[in-house]
CSV table of C-alpha atoms in Angstrom, one decimal:
chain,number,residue,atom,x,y,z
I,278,UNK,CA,0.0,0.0,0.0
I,279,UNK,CA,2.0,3.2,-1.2
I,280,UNK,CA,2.0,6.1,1.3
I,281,UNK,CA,0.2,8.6,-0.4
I,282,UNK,CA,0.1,11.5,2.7
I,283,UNK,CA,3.7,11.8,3.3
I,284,UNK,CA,4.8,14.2,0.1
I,285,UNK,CA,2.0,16.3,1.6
I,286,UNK,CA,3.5,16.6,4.9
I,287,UNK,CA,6.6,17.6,3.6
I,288,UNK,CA,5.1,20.9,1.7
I,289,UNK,CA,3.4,21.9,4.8
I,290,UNK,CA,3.4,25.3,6.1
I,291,UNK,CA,2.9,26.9,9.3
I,292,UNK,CA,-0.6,28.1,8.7
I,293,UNK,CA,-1.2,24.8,7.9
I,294,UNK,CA,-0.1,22.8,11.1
I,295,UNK,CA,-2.9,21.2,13.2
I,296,UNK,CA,-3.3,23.3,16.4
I,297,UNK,CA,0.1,22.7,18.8
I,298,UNK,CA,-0.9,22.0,22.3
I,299,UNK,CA,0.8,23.5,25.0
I,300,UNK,CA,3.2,22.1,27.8
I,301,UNK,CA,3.3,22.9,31.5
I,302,UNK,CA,6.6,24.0,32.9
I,303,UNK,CA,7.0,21.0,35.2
I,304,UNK,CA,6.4,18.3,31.7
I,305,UNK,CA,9.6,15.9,31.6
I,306,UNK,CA,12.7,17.3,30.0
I,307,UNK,CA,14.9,15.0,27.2
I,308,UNK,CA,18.3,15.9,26.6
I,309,UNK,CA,19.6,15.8,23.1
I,310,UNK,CA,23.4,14.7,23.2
I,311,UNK,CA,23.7,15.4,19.5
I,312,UNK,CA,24.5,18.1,17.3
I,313,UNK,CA,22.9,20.6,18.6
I,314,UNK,CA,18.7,21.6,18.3
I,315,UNK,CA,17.8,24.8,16.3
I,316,UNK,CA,15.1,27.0,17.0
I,317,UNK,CA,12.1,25.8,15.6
I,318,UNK,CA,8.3,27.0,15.3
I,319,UNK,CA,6.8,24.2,16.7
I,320,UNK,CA,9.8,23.5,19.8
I,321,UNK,CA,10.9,27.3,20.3
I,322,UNK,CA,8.8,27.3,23.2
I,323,UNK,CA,9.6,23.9,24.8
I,324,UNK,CA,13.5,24.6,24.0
I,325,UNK,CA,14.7,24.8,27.8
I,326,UNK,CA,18.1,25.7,27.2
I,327,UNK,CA,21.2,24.6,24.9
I,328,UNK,CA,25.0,24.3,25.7
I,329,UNK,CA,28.4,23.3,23.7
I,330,UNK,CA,30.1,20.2,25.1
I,331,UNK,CA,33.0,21.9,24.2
I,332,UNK,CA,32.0,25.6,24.6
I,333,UNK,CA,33.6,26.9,21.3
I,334,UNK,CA,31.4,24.6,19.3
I,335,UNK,CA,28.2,26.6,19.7
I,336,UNK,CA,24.9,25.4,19.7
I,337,UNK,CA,23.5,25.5,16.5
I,338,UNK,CA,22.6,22.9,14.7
I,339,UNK,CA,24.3,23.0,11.2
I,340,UNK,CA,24.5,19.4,10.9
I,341,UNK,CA,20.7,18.8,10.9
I,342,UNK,CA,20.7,15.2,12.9
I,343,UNK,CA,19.9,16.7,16.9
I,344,UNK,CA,17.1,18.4,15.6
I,345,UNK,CA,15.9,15.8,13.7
I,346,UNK,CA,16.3,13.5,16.8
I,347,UNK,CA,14.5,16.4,18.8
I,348,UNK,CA,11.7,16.4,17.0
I,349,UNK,CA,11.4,12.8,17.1
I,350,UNK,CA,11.5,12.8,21.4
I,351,UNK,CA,9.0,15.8,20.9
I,352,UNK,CA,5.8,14.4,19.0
I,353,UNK,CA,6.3,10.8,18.9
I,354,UNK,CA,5.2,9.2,15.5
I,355,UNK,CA,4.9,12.6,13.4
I,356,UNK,CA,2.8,10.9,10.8
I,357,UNK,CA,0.8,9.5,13.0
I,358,UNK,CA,-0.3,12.8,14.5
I,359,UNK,CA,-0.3,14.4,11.4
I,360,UNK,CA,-2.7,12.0,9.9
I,361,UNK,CA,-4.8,12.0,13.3
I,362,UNK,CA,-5.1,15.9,13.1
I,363,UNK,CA,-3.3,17.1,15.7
I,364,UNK,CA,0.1,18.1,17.4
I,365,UNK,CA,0.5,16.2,21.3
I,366,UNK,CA,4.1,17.5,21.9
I,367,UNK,CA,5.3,15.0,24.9
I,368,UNK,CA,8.1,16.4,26.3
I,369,UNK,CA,10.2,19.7,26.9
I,370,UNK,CA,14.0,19.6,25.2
I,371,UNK,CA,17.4,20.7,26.4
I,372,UNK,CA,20.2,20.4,23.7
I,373,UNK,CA,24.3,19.5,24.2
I,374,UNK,CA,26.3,19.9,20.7
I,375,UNK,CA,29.0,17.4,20.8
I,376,UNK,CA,29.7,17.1,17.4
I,377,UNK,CA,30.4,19.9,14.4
I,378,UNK,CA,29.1,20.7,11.6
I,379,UNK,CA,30.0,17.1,9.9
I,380,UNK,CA,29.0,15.0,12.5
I,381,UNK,CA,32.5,14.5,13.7
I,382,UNK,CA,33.9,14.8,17.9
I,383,UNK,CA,36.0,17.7,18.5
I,384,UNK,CA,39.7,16.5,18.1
I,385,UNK,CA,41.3,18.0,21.4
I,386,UNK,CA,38.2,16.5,23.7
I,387,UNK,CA,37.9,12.7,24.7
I,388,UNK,CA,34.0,11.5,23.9
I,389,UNK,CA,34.1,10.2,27.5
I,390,UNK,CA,34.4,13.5,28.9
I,391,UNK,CA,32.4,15.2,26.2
I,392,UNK,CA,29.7,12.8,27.6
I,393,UNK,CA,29.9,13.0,31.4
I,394,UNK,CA,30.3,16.9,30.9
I,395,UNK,CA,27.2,17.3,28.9
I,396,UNK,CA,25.2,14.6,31.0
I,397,UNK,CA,25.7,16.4,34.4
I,398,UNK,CA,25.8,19.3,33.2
I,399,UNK,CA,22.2,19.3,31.5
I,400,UNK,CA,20.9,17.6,34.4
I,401,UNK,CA,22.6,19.7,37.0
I,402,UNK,CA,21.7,23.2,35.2
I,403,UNK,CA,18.1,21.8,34.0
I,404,UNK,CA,16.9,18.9,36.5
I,405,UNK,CA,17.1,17.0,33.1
I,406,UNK,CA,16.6,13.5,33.7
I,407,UNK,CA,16.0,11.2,30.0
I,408,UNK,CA,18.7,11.7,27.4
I,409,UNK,CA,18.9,10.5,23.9
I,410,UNK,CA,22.6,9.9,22.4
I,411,UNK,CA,21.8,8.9,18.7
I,412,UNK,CA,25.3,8.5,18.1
I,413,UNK,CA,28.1,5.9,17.6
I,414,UNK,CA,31.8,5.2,17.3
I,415,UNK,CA,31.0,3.4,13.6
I,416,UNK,CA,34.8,2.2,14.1
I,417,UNK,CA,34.0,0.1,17.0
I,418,UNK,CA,31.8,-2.8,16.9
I,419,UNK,CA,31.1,-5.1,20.2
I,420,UNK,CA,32.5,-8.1,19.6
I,421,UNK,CA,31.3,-9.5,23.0
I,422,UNK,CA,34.2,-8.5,25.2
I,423,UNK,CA,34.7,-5.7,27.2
I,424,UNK,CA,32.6,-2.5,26.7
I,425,UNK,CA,34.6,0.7,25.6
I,426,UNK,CA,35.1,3.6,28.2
I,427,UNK,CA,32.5,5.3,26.6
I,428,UNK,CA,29.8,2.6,27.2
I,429,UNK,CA,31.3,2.6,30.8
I,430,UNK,CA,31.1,6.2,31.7
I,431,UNK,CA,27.1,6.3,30.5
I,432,UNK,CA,26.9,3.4,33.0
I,433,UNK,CA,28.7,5.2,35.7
I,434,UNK,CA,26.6,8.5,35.0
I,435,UNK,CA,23.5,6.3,34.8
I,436,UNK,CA,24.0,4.8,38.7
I,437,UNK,CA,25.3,8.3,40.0
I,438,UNK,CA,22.9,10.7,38.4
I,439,UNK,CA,19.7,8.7,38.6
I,440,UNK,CA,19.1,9.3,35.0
I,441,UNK,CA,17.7,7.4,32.3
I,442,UNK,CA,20.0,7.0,29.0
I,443,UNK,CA,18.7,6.1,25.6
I,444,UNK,CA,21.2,5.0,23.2
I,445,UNK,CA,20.8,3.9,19.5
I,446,UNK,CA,22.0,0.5,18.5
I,447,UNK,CA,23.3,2.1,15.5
I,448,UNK,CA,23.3,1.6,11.5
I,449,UNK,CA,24.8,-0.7,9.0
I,450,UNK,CA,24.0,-1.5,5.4
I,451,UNK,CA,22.7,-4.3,4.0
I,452,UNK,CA,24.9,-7.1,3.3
I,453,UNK,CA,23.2,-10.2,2.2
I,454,UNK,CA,26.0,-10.7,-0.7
I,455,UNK,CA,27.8,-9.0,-3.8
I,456,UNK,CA,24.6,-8.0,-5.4
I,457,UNK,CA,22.5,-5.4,-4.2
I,458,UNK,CA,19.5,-7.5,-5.0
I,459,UNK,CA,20.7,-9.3,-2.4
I,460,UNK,CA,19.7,-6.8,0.1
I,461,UNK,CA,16.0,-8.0,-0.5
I,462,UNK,CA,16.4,-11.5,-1.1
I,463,UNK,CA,18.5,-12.2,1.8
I,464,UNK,CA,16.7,-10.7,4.1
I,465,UNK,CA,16.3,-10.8,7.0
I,466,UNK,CA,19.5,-13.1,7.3
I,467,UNK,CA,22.3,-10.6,6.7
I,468,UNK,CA,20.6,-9.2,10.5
I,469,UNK,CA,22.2,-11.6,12.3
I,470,UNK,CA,25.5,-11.5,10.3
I,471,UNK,CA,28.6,-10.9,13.5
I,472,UNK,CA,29.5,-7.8,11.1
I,473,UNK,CA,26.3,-6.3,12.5
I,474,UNK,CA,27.0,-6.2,15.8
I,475,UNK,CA,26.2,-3.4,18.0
I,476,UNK,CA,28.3,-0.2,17.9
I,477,UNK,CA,30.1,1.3,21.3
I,478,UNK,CA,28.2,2.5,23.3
I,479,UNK,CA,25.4,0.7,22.7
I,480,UNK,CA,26.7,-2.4,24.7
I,481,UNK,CA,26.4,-0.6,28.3
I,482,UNK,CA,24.4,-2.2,30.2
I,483,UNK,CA,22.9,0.9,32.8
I,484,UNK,CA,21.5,2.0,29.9
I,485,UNK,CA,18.6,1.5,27.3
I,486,UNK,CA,19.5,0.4,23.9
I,487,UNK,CA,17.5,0.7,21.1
I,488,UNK,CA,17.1,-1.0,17.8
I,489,UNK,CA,14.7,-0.7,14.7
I,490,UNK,CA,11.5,-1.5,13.1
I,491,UNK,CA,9.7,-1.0,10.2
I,492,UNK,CA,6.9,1.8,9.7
I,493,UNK,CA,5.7,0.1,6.5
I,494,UNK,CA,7.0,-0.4,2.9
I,495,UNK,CA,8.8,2.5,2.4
I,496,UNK,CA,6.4,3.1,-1.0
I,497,UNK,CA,5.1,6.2,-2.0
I,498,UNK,CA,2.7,6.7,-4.7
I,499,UNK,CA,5.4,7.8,-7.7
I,500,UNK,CA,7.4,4.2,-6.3
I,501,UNK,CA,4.3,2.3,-6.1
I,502,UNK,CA,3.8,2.4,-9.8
I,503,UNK,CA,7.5,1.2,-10.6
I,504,UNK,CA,7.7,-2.8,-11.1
I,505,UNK,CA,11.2,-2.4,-10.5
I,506,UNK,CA,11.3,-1.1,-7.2
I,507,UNK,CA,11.1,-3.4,-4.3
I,508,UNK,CA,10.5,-2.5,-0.6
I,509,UNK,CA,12.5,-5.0,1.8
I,510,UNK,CA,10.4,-4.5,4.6
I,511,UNK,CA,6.3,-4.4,5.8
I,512,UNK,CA,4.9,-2.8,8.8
I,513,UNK,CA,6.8,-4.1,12.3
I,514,UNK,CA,9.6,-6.2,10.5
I,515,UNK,CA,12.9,-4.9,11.8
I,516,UNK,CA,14.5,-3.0,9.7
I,517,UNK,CA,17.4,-3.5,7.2
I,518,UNK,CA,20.0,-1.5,8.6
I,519,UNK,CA,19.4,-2.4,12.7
I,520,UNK,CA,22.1,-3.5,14.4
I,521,UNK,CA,21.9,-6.4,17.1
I,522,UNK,CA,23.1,-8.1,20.3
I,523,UNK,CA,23.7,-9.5,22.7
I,524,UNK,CA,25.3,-8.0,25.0
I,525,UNK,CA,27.9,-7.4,27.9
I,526,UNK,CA,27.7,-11.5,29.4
I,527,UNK,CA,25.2,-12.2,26.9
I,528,UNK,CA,23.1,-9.8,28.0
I,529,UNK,CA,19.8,-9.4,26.1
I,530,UNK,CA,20.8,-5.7,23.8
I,531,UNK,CA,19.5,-3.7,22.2
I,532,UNK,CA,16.6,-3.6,25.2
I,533,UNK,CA,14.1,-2.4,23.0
I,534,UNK,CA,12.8,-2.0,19.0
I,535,UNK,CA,10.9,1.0,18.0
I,536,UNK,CA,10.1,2.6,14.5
I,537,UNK,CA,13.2,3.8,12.4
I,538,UNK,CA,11.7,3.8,8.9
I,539,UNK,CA,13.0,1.4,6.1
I,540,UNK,CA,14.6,1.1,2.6
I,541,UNK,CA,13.3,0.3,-0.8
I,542,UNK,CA,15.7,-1.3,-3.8
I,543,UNK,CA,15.5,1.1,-6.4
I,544,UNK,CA,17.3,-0.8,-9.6
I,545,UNK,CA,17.0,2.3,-11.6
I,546,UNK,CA,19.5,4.1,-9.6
I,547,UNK,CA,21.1,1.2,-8.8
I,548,UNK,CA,21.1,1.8,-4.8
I,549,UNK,CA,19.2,1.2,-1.7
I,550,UNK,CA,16.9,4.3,-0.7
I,551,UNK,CA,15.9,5.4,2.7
I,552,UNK,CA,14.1,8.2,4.6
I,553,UNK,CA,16.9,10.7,3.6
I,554,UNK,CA,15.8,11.2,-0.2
I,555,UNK,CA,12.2,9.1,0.0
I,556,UNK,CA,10.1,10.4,2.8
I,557,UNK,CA,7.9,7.6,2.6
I,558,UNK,CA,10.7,5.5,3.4
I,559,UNK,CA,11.5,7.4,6.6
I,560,UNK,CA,10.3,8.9,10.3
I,561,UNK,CA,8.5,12.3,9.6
I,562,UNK,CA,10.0,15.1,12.1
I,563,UNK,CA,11.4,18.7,12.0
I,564,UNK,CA,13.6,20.2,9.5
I,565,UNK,CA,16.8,21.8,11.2
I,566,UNK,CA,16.2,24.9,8.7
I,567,UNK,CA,12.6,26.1,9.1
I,568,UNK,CA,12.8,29.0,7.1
I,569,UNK,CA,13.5,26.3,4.0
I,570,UNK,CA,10.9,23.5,4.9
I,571,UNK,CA,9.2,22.6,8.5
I,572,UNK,CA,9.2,19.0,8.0
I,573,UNK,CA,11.7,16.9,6.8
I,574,UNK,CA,12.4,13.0,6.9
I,575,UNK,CA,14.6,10.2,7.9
I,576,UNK,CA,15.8,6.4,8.4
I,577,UNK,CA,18.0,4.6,11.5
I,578,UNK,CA,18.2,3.8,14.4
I,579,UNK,CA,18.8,7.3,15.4
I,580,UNK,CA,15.1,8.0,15.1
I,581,UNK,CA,13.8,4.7,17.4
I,582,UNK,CA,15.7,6.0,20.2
I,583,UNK,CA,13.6,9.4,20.6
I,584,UNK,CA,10.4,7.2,19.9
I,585,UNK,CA,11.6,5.5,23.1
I,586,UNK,CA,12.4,8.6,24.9
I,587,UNK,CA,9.0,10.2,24.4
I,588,UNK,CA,7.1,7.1,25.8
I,589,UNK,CA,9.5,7.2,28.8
I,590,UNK,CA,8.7,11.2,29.0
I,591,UNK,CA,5.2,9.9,29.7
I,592,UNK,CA,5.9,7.4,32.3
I,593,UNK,CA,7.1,10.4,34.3
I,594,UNK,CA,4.2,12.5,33.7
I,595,UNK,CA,2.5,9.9,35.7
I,596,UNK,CA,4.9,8.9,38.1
I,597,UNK,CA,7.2,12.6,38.4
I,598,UNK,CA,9.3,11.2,41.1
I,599,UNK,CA,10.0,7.4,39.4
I,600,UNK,CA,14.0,6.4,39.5
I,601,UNK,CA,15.6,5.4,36.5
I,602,UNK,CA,15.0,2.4,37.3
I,603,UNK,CA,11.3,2.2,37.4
I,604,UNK,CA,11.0,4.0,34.1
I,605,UNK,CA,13.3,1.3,32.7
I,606,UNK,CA,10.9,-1.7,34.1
I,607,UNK,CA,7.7,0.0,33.5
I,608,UNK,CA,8.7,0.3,29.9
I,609,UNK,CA,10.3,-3.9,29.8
I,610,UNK,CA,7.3,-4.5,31.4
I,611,UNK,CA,4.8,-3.3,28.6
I,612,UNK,CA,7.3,-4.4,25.8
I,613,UNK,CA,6.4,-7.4,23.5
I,614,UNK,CA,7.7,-8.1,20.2
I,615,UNK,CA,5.7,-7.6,17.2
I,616,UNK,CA,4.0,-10.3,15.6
I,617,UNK,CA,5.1,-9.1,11.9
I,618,UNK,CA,8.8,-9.5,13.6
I,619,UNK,CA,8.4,-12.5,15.1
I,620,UNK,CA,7.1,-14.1,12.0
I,621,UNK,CA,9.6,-12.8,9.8
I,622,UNK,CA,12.5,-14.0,12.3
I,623,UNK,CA,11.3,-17.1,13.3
I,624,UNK,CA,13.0,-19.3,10.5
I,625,UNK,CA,16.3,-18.0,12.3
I,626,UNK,CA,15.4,-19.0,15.8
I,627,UNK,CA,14.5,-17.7,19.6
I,628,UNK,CA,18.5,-16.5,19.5
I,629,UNK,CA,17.6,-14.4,16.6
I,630,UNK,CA,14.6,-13.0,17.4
I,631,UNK,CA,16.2,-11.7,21.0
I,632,UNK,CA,19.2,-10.4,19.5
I,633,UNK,CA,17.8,-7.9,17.4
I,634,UNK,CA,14.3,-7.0,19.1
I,635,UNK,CA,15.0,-7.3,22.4
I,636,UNK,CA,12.5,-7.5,24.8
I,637,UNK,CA,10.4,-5.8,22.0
I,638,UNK,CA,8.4,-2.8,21.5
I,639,UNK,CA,7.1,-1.0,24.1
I,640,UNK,CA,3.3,-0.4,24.7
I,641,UNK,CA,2.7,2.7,25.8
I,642,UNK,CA,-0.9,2.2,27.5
I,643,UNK,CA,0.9,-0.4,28.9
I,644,UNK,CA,3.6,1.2,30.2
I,645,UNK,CA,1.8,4.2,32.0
I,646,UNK,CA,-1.5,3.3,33.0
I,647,UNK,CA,-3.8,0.7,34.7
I,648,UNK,CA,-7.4,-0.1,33.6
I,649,UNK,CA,-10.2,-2.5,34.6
I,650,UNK,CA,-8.4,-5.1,33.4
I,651,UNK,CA,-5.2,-4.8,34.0
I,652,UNK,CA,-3.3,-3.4,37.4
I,653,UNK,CA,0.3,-1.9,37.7
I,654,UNK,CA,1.9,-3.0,40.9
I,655,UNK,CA,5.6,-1.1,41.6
I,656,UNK,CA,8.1,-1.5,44.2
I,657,UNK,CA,11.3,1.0,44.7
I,658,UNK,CA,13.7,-0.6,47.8
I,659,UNK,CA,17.6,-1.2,48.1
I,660,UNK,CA,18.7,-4.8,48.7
I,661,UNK,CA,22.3,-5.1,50.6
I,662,UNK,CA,24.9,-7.6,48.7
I,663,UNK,CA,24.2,-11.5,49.6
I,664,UNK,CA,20.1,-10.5,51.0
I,665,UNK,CA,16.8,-10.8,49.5
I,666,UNK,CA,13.6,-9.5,50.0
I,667,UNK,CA,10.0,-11.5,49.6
I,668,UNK,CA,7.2,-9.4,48.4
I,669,UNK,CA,3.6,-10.5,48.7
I,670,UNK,CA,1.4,-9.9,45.9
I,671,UNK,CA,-2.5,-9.4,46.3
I,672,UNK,CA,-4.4,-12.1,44.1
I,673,UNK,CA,-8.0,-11.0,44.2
I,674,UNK,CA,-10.7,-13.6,44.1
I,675,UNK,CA,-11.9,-12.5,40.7
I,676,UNK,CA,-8.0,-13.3,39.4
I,677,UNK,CA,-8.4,-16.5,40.8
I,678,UNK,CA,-11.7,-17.8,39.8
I,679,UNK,CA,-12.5,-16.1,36.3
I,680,UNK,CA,-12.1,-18.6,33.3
I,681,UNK,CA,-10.1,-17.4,30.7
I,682,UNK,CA,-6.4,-16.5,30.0
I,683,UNK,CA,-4.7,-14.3,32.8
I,684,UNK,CA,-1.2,-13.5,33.0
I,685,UNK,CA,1.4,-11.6,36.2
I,686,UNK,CA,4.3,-10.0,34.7
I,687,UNK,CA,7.1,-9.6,36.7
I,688,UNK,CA,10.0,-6.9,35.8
I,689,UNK,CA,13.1,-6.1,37.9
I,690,UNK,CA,15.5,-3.2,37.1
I,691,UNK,CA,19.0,-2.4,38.8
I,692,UNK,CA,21.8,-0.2,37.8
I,693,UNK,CA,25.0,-2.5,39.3
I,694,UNK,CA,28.3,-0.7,40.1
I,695,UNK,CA,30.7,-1.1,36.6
I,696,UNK,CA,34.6,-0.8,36.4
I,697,UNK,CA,36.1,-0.9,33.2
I,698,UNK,CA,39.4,-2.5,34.6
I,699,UNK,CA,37.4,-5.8,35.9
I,700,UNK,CA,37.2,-8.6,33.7
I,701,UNK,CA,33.5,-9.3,35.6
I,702,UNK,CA,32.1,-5.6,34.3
I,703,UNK,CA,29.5,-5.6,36.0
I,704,UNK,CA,30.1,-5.3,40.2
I,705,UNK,CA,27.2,-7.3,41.2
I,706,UNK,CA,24.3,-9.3,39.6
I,707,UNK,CA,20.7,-10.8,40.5
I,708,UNK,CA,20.4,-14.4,40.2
């Protein structure tokens, strides 16, 4: 089914946006770790406050990416709204620009310290308390081994901070073969590939890593018509490019899937298209030069990491006072992987499956409220090293004694001390 909205979304003006709610000044704050976040019409007011990570880079956004990524941990699924009529904006923004005007770290500056400055920083000047880093050292892929020191200082800043992290699992091209028909016909294969491993610092384990899915096709209605072009992808298969676990100990990484958009095989051109040059093949979110165009479009993993964000933004709209780690097991706790995913997977196996969705995709109703059929039950304690604790849970009568499928879910979430020097990474575990 070719998307037949999206070319209209992208010639939209202002005067004709939906109506843009507005946003108290206590609504959760995310923290773009990117490239900066421009001044937009539809965040200007929500923008909180912007530093540079170092100082002399500025905070404009000249690259495009953070406010892309912005927008993204702003509305959610653009398109969706769009198509539903209206603009639910779910968070505030703060902005750290890490990177230039190319997308490359500043040459005198460690990452590490790029990222614990703009971490405490943001949360120390703003009370910010979710971050997105859509970024990646694409020269370092986790073969399974130690995590890099910049997986282990978003771990350390994680545990100290009280802060929840969202990472992308990061990008790769298809490689299913020589051919770049291969990239459809050997899907979803190539996925599982060691080569597409995750990139640092998706591997930490204090933090929530996520991978891709599908929107759709990718199809608009100009490729719709073309024979020759094929999507790879339908609505909630992972997409081409994700990149997968596991993770530190075999840890189950990336966490979570979200949407990321797709690509399409376009023989004419002889390449693989995504979100960057066909909308339809992307996430819908905000242009980093309004003046030029409000709405722009894009594919990765970079884009299912603000999706995450935004549902965790509403956790705490519920629960303003939830740790980290209650935001991270009310969202593990609502998660469950598609069944387009599933289904597409399954001829690899279980193994497959978990190392590239995760514990799935997380239900937002789920995630943040209760309702006559379904009850949220949360505990927030400290347990000392070698103790447990029993906790009783209340089984009503009705539970009991109503035919009928009924299921208890059960979620824990720690943040364990981490040293990089240890060959055992992770200072304690729960067994």
């Amino acid at each position: 089914m070719p998307d037949v909205a999206t070319v209209d979304a992208l010639r939209l003006e202002l005067g004709d946006l939906p109506q843009l709610d507005s946003l108290s000044d206590d609504a959760p704050l995310i923290g773009i770790i990117d490239s900066g976040v421009n001044d937009h019409p539809l965040i200007e007011d929500i923008l909180v406050g912007a530093i540079g990570v170092p100082e002399r880079l500025g905070t404009a956004d000249e690259w495009g990416h953070g406010t892309r990524v912005g927008g993204v941990a702003v509305f959610g699924d653009l398109r969706a709204q769009l198509a539903n009529g209206g603009l639910a904006r779910g968070a505030r923004l703060c902005a750290a620009k890490v990177v230039n005007e190319r997308g490359e770290f500043d040459d005198r500056r460690l990452v590490p310290s790029q990222m614990r400055e703009a971490v405490a920083t943001l949360n120390a000047r703003f009370g910010c308390r979710l971050f997105v880093i859509a970024l990646a050292d694409t020269k370092r892929v986790y073969d399974g081994g130690k995590v890099g020191t910049w997986a282990a200082t978003l771990d350390e800043l994680a545990r100290e901070l009280d802060v929840v992290i969202i990472v992308s699992a990061g990008n790769r091209a298809p490689r299913g073969g020589n051919r770049i028909e291969q990239a459809v016909t050997e899907y979803p294969r190539y996925l599982t590939e060691e080569g597409n491993r995750l990139f640092e610092p998706a591997g930490a384990i204090n933090v929530v890593t996520v991978g891709s899915i599908s929107h759709g096709n990718g199809l608009d209605a100009r490729l719709g018509t073309e024979i020759a072009v094929r999507p790879i992808t339908e609505e909630g298969e992972p997409s081409p490019f994700t990149r997968i676990g596991p993770g530190v100990e075999g840890s189950i990484k990336p966490d979570f899937i979200d949407l990321g958009g797709t690509m399409v095989l376009d023989p004419l051109v002889q390449r693989l298209r995504d979100g960057r040059d066909v909308a339809s093949a992307g996430l819908l979110t905000l242009h980093h030069r309004p003046v030029e165009q409000l709405i722009t479009s894009g594919s990765g993993t970079s884009y299912a990491a603000p999706i995450l964000a935004f549902k965790a933004a509403q956790i705490l709209t519920r629960v303003p006072d939830a740790s980290a780690n209650l935001v991270r097991a009310l969202l593990a706790s609502s998660a469950a992987v598609p069944e387009a995913a599933q289904a597409r997977l399954a001829p690899l196996g279980d193994e497959a499956i978990r190392s590239v969705c995760g514990y799935g995709q997380v239900e937002l109703e789920h995630a943040a409220f209760s309702d006559d059929a379904r009850v949220v039950l949360y505990a927030e304690d400290e347990l000392a090293i070698d103790h447990f604790a029993i906790y009783e849970l209340p089984i009503p009568q009705l539970f009991q004694s109503t035919n009928g499928r009924r299921t208890i879910k059960i979620t824990l979430a720690f943040d364990p001390p981490v040293r990089h020097s240890r060959n055992d990474y992770a200072g304690v575990a729960l067994v």
